[in-house]
Coordinates of C-alpha atoms and ligand atoms in Angstrom, one line a residue:
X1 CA -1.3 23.2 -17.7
X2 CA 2.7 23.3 -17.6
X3 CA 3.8 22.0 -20.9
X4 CA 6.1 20.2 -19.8
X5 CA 4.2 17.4 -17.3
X6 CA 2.0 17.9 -20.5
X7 CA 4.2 16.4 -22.6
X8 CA 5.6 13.7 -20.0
X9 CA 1.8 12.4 -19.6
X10 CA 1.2 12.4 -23.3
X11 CA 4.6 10.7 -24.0
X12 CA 4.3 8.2 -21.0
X13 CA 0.6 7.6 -22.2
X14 CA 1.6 6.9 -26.1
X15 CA 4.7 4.6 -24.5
X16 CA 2.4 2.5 -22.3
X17 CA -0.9 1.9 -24.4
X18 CA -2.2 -0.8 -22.5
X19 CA -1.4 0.4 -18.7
X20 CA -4.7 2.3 -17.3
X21 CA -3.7 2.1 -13.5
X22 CA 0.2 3.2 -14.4
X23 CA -1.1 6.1 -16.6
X24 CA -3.9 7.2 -13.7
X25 CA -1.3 7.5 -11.1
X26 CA 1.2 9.2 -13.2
X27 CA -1.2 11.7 -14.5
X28 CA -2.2 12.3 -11.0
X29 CA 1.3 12.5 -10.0
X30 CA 2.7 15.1 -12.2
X31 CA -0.3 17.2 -12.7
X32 CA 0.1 18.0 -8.7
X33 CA 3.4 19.0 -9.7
X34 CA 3.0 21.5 -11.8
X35 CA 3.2 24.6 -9.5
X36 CA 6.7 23.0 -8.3
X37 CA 7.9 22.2 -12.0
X38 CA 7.0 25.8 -13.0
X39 CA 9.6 27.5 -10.4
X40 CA 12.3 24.7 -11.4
X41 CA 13.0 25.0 -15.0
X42 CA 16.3 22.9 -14.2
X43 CA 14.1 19.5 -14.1
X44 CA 13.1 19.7 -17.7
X45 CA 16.5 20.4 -18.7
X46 CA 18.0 17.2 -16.4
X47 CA 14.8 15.2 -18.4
X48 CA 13.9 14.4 -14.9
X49 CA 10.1 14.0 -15.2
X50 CA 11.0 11.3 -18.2
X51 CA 13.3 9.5 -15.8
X52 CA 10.7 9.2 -13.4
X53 CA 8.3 7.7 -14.8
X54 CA 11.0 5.1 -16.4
X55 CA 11.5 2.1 -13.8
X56 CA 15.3 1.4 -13.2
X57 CA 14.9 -1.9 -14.1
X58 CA 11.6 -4.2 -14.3
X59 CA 12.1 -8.1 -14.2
X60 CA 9.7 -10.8 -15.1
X61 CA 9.7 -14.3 -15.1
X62 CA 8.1 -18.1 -15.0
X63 CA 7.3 -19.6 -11.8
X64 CA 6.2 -23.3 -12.3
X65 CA 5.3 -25.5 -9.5
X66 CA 2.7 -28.6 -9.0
X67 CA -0.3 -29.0 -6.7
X68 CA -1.4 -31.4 -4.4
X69 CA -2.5 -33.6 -7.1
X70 CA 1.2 -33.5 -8.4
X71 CA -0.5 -31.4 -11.1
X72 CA 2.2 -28.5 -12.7
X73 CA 0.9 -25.0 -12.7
X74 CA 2.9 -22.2 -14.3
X75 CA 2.2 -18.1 -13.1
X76 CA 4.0 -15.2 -14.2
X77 CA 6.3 -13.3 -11.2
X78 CA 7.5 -9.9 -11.5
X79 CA 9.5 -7.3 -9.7
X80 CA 9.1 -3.4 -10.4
X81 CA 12.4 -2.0 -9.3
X82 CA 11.1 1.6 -9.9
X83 CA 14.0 4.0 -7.7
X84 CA 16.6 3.5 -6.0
X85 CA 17.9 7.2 -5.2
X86 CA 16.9 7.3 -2.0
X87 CA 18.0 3.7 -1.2
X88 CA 17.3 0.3 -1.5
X89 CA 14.1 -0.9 -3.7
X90 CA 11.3 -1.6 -1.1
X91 CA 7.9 -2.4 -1.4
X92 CA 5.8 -5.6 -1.5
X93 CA 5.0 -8.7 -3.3
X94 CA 1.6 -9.0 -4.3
X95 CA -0.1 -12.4 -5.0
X96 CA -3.6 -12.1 -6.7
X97 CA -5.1 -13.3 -10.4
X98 CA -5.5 -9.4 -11.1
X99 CA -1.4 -8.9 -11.0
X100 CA -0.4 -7.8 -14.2
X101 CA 2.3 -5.4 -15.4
X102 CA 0.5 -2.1 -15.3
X103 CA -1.0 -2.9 -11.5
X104 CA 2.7 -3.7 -10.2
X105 CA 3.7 -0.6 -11.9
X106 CA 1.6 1.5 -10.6
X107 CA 2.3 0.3 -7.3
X108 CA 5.9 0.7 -7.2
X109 CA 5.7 4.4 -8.9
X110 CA 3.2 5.4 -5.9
X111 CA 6.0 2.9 -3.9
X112 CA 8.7 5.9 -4.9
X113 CA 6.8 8.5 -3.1
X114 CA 5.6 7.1 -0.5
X115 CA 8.7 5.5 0.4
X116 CA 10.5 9.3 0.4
X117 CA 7.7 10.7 2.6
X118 CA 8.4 8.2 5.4
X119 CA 11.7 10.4 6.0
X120 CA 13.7 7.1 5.7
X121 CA 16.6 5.7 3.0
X122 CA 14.6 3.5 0.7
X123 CA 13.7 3.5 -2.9
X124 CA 11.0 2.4 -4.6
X125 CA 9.5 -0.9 -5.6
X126 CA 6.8 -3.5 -5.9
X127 CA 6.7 -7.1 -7.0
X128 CA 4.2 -10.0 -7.5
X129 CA 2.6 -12.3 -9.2
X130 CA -0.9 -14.1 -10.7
X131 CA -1.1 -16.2 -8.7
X132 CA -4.4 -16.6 -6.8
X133 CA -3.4 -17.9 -3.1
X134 CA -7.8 -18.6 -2.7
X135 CA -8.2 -22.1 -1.7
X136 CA -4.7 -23.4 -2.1
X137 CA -3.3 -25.7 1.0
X138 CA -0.8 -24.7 2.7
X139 CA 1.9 -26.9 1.3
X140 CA 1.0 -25.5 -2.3
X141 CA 1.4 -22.0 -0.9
X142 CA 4.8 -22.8 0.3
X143 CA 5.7 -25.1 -2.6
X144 CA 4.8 -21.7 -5.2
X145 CA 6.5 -19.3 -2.7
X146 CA 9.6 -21.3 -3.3
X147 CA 9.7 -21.3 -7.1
X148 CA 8.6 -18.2 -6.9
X149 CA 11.8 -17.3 -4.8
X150 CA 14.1 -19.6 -6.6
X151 CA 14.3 -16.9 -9.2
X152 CA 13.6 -13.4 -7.1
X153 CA 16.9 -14.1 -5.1
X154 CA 18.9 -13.3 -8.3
X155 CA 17.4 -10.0 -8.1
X156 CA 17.4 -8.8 -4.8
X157 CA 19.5 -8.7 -1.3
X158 CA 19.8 -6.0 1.3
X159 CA 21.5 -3.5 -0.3
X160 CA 19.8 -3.6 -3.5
X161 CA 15.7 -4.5 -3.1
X162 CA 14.2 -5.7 0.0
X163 CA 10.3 -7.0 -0.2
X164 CA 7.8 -7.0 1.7
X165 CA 4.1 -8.7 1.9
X166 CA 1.0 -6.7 0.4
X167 CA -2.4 -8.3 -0.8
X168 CA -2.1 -12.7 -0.1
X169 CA 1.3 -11.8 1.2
X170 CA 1.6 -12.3 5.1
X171 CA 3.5 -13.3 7.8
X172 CA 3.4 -17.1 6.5
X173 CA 4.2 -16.6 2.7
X174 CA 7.4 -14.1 3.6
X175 CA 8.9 -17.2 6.0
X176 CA 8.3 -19.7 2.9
X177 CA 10.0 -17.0 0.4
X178 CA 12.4 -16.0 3.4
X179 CA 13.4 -20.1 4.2
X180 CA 14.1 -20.5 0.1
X181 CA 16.0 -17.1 -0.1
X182 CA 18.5 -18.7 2.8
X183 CA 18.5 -22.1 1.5
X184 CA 19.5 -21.3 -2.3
X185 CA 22.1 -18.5 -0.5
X186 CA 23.1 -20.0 2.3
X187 CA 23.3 -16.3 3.8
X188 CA 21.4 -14.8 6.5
X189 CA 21.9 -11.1 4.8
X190 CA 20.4 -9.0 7.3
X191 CA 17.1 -10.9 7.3
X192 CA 16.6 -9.4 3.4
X193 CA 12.6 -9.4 3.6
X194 CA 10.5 -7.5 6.1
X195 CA 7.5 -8.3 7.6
X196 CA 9.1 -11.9 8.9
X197 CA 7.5 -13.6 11.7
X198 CA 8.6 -12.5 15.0
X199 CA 11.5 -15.4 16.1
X200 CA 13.6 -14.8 13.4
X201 CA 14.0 -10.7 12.8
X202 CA 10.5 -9.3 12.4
X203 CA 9.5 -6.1 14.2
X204 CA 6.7 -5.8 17.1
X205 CA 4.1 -3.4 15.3
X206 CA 5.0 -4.1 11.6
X207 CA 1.5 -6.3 11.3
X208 CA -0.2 -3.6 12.9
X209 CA 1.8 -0.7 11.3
X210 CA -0.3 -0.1 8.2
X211 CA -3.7 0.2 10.4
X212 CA -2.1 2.2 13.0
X213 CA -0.7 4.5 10.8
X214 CA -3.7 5.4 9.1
X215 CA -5.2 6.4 12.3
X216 CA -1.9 8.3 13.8
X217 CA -2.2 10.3 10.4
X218 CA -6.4 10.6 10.7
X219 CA -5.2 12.4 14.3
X220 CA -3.4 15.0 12.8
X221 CA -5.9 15.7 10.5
X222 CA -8.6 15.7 12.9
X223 CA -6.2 17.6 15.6
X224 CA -6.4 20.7 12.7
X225 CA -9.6 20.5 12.0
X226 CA -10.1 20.4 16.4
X227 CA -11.9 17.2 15.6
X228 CA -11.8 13.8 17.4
X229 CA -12.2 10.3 16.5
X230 CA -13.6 9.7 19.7
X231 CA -17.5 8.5 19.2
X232 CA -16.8 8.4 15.2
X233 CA -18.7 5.9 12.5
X234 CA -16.0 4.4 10.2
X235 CA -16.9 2.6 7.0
X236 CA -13.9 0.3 6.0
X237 CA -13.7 -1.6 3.1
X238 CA -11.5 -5.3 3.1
X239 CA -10.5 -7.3 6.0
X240 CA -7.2 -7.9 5.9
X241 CA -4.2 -6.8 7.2
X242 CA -5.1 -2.9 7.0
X243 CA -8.6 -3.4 7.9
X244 CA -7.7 -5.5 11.1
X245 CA -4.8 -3.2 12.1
X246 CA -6.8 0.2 11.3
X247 CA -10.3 -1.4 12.9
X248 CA -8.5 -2.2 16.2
X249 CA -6.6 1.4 16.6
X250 CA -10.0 2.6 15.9
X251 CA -11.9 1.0 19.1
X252 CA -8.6 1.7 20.9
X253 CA -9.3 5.2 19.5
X254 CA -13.1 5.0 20.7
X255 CA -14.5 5.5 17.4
X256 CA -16.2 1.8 15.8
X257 CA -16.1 0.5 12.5
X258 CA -19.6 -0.7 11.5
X259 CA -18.5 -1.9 7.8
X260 CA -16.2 -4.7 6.5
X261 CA -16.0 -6.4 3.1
X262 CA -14.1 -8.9 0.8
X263 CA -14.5 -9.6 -2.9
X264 CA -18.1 -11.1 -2.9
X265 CA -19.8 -8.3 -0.6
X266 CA -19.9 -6.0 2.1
X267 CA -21.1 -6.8 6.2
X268 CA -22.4 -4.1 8.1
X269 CA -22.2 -4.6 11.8
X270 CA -24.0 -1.3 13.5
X271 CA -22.3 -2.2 17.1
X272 CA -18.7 -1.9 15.1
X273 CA -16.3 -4.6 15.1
X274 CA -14.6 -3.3 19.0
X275 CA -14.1 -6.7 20.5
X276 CA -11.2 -8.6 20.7
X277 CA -13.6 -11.4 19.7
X278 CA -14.5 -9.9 16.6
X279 CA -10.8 -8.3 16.0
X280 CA -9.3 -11.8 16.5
X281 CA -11.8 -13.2 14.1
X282 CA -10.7 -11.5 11.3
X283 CA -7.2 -12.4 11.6
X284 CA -8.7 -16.1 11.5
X285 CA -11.0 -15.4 8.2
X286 CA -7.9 -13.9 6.4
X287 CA -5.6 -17.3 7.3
X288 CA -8.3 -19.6 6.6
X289 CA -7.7 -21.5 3.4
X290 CA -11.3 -20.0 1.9
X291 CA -11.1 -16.9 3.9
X292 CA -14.5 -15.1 2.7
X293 CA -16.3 -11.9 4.3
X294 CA -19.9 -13.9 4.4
X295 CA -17.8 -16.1 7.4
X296 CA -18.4 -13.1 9.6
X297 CA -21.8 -12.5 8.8
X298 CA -22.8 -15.7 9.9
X299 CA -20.5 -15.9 12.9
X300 CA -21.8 -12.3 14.6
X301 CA -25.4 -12.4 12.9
X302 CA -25.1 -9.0 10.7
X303 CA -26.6 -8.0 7.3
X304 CA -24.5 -9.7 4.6
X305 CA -24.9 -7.5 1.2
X306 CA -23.9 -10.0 -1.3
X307 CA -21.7 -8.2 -4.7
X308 CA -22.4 -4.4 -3.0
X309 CA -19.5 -1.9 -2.0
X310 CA -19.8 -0.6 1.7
X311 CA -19.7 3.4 0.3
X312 CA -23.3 3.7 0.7
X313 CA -23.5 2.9 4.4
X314 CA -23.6 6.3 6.3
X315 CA -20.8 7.0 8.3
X316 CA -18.4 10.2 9.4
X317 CA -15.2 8.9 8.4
X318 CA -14.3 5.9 5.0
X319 CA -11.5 4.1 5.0
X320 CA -10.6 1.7 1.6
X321 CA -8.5 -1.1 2.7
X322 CA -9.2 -3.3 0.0
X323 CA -7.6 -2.7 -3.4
X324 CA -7.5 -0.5 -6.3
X325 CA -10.3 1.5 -7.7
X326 CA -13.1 0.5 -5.6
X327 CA -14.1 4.2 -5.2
X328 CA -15.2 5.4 -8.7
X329 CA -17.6 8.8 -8.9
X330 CA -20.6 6.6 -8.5
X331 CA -19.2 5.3 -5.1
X332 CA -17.5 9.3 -4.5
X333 CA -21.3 11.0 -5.2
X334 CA -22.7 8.4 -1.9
X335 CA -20.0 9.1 -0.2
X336 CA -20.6 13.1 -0.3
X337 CA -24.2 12.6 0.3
X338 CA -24.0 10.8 3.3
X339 CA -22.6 14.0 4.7
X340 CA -19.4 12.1 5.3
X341 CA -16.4 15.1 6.1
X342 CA -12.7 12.7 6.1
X343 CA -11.8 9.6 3.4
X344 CA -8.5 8.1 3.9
X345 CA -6.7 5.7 1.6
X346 CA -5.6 2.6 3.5
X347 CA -5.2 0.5 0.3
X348 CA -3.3 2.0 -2.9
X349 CA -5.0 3.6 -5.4
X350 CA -8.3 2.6 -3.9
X351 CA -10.3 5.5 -5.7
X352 CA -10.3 7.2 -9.3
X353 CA -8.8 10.1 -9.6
X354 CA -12.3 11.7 -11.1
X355 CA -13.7 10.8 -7.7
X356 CA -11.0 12.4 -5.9
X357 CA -11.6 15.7 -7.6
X358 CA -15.0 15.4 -6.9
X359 CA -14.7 14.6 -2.6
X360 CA -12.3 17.5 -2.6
X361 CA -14.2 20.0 -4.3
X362 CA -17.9 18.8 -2.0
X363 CA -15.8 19.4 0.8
X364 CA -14.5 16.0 1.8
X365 CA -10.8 15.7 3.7
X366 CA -8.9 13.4 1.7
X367 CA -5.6 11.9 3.0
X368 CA -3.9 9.5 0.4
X369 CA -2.9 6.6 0.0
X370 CA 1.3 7.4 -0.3
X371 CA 0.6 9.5 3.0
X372 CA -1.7 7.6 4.8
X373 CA -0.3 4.2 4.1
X374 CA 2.8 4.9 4.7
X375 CA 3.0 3.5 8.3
X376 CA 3.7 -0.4 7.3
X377 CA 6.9 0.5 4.8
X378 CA 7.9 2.9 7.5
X379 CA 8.1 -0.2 10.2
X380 CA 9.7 -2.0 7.4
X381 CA 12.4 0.4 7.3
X382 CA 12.7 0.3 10.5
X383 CA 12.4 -3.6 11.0
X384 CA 15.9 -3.3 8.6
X385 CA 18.0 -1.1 10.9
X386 CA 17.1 -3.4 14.1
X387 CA 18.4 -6.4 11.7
X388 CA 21.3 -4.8 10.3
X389 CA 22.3 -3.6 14.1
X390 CA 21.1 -7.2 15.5
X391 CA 18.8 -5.8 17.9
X392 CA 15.1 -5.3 18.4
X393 CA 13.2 -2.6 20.0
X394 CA 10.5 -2.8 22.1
X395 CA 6.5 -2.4 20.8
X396 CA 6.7 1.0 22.9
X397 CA 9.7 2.3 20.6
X398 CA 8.9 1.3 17.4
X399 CA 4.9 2.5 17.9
X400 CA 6.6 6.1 19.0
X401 CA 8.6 5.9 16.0
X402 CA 5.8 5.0 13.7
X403 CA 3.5 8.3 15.3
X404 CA 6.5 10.4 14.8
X405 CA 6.4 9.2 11.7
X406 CA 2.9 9.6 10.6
X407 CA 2.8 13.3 12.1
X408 CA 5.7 14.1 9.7
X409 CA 4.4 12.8 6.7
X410 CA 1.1 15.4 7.4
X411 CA 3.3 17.8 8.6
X412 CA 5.2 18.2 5.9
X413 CA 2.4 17.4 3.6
X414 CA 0.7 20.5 4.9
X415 CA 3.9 22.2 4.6
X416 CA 3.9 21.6 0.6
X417 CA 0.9 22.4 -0.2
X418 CA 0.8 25.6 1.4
X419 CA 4.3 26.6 0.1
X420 CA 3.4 26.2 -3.2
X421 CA -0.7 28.0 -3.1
X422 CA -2.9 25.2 -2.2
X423 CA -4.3 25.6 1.3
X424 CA -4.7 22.6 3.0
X425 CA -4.8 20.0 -0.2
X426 CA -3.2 16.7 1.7
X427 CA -2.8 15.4 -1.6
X428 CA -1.2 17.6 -4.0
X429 CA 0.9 18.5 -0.9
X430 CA 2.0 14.5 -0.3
X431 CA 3.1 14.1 -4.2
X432 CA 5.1 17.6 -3.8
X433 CA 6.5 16.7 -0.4
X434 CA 7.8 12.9 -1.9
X435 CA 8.7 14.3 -4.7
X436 CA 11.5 17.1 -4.0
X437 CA 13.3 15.0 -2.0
X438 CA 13.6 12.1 -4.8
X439 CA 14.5 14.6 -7.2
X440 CA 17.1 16.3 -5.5
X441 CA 18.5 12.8 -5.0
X442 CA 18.3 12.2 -8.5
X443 CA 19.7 15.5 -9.5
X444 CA 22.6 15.1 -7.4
X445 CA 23.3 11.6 -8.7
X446 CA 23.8 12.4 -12.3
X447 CA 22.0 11.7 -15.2
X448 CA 21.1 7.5 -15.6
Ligands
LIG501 P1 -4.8 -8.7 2.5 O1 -4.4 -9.7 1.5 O2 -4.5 -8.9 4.0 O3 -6.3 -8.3 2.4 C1 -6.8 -7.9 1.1 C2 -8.2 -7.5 1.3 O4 -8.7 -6.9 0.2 C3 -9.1 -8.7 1.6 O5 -10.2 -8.3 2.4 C4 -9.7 -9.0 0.2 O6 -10.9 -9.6 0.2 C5 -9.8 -7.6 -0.4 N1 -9.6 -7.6 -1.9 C6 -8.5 -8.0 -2.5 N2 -8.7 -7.9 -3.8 C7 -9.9 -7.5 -4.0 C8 -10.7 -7.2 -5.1 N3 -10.3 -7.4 -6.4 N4 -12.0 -6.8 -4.9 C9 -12.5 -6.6 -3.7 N5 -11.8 -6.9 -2.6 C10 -10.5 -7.3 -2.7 O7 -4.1 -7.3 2.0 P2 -3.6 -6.0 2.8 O8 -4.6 -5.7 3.9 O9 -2.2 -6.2 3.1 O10 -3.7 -4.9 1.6 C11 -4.9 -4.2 1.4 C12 -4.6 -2.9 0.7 O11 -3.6 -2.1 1.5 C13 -3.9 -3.1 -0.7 O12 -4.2 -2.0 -1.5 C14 -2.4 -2.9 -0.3 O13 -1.6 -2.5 -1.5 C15 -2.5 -1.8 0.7 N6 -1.3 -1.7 1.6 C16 -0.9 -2.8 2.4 C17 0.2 -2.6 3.2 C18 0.6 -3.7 4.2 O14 1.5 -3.4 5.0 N7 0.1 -4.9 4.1 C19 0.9 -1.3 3.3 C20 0.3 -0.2 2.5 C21 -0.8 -0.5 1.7 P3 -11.2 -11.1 -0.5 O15 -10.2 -12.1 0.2 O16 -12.6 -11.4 -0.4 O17 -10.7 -10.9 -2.0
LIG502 O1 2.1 -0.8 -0.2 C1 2.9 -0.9 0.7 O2 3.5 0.1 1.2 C2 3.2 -2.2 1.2 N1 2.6 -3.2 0.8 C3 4.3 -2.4 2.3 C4 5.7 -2.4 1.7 C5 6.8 -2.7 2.6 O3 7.9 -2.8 2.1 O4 6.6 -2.9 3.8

């Protein structure tokens, strides 16, 4: 191994004890960089690998509001403002009872890279909080979103850091956080979050964008391995945003999903969820105020596995759309035995990286999460330059923009990996690709 990354890993390791989702992505990270840092002995000299894996700046606060009962409450927010060499901060707010320091940085360190990759100007970032949106009414959502902004506004604006939504963020909680943000600054400021509904600055495609993209990138892949989706299985995991978005670009696609699945358990639905019945339905479970997986179940009469993982369900392509670490080598070993050939990360992080290792060395395609997800910050990105020029462009545009898009990021991928001796590794090649042009930045900027 190159001593240096060694040492980074082991320093970055004894610095954050108590951060196992930070420390996996930045061991993955930098261990697929060690070919590059090899043939570029000026990065250990500039400390660059130690600056990386520092966040500019990492902010964290109290938000207290009340519930209906007039009850007060009190979560912890945060926002991860990881790199901004390559532009703004960018990246989502994530509201869940998991959120804790090491998940948000982990997020906004895979944020960095992914954010490069899209071939746009924006840094790195992610943000949150605790707070568990399950079962709250909709005027304690908004009430919580507004605390929760009465402090992020300090912190960001549309030349410094510009969130987005992620998991039990959506279209509703970015117009509470978006109305606060105007009414505490009394300034429009370019629309400063993404992912806004679409009267007031949002872009056509951006709640599709994650989905699609996963697919636009899956068609690459499958275009060099002359491969189709067409008549394809899919197991997907969640059914949120990515899952909807990524299940109905797969029937448009002509492949089916036959697998779904929340917190409490997967569905299996063999005739794939291809309707727009079914397609509408789970945008209705995810806005319902107990959204829960079972409510599909029982609405389309499929098999409900109650606490089970959908990785064992045969199928020729998985996509995780859920959250982190839901693919671990137990979940890896079923996937390899159902003979399945391409795994593609819709959610972050969604699989250890033991379990990696092990798809990729039985054989399995792996595109990854900072490649394959990169489609919704990418319609972010481009949801800011239609606000900052006060114009919007049409769902055509912006959905040519996002393939473009998606076939650069594997293009250049590819590109990486083969430059630097490693055949067609999608994901070595996606950490090399985001990473040279971040570094260059930061060379170029000066040492801070
Ligand atoms: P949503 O809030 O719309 O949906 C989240 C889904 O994940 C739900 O189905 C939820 O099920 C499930 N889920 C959440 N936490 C857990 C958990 N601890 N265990 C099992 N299931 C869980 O979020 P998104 O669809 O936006 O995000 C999904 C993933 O995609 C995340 O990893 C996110 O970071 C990533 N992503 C999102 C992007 C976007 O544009 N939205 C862009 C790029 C990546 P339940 O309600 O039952 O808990
Ligand atoms: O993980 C992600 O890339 C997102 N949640 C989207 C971020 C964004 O700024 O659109």
């Amino acid at each position: 191994m190159n001593a240096y990354v060694q040492r980074v890993i082991e320093e970055t390791k004894a610095k954050n004890p108590d951060q196992p989702e930070f420390l996996q992505t930045v061991t993955e990270v930098l261990t697929s960089l060690e070919n590059v840092i090899d043939q570029h002995p000026e990065y250990e000299k500039a400390a660059l690998l130690e600056r990386l894996v520092e966040p500019e700046r990492q902010v964290m606060f109290r938000v207290a509001w009340t519930d209906d009962e007039g009850k007060p409450h009190v979560n912890r927010g945060y926002r991860i403002q990881f790199n901004g060499a390559l532009g703004p901060y960018k990246g989502g707010l994530r509201f869940h009872p998991s959120v804790n320091l090491s998940i948000l940085k982990f997020l906004g360190f895979e944020q960095v890279f992914k954010n490069s990759l899209t071939t746009l100007p924006i840094g790195g970032g992610k943000g949150g909080s605790d707070f568990d949106p399950h079962g709250k009414s909709d005027a304690e959502i908004m009430r919580f979103c507004q605390a929760f902004m009465t402090e992020l506004q300090r912190h960001i604006g549309p030349n410094t850091d510009v969130p987005a939504g992620d998991i039990g963020v959506g279209g509703r909680e970015i117009g509470y956080l978006f109305g606060q943000y105007r009414r505490v600054r009394d300034s429009w400021d370019n629309g400063v979050l993404t992912g806004k509904p679409l009267t007031y600055g949002g872009s056509l495609i951006r709640p599709e964008a994650t989905g699609y993209g996963v697919l636009y990138y899956a068609e690459q892949v499958f275009a060099h391995e002359h491969d189709s989706i067409k008549g394809k299985t899919f197991a997907l995991s969640g059914y949120g945003n990515v899952a909807w978005g990524a299940a109905k670009k797969i029937a448009e696609l002509g492949g089916k999903a036959v697998t779904i699945s929340g917190h409490n358990g997967y569905v299996y639905d063999p005739d794939g969820i291809v309707t727009e019945e079914k397609l509408n339905y789970l945008l209705e479970m995810r806005a319902s105020r107990n959204a829960n997986i079972k409510m599909y179940a029982d609405k389309f009469g499929c098999e409900f596995h109650e606490n089970e993982k959908p990785w064992g369900v045969k199928a020729d392509v998985c996509i995780p759309c859920a959250t982190q670490n839901e693919v671990t080598m137990e979940e890896a070993k079923k996937i390899v035995a159902n003979g399945t050939k391409y795994y593609f990360e819709g959610a972050n992080m969604p699989a250890t990286n033991e379990a990696i290792a092990y798809m990729q060395e039985n054989g399995v395609i792996v595109g990854p999460a900072k490649a394959v997800n990169a489609g919704g910050v990418a319609v972010s990105a481009l949801e800011m330059s239609q606000n900052s020029e006060r114009l919007s462009w049409t769902s055509e545009e912006v959905n040519a923009k996002l393939k473009q898009i998606m076939k650069s990021i594997h293009d250049n991928s590819a590109k990486c990996a083969a430059e630097y001796g490693l055949g067609y590794d999608l994901v070595k090649g996606a950490n090399i690709a985001g990473f040279l042009k971040v570094a260059d930045a930061m060379m170029s900027q000066g040492l801070f």
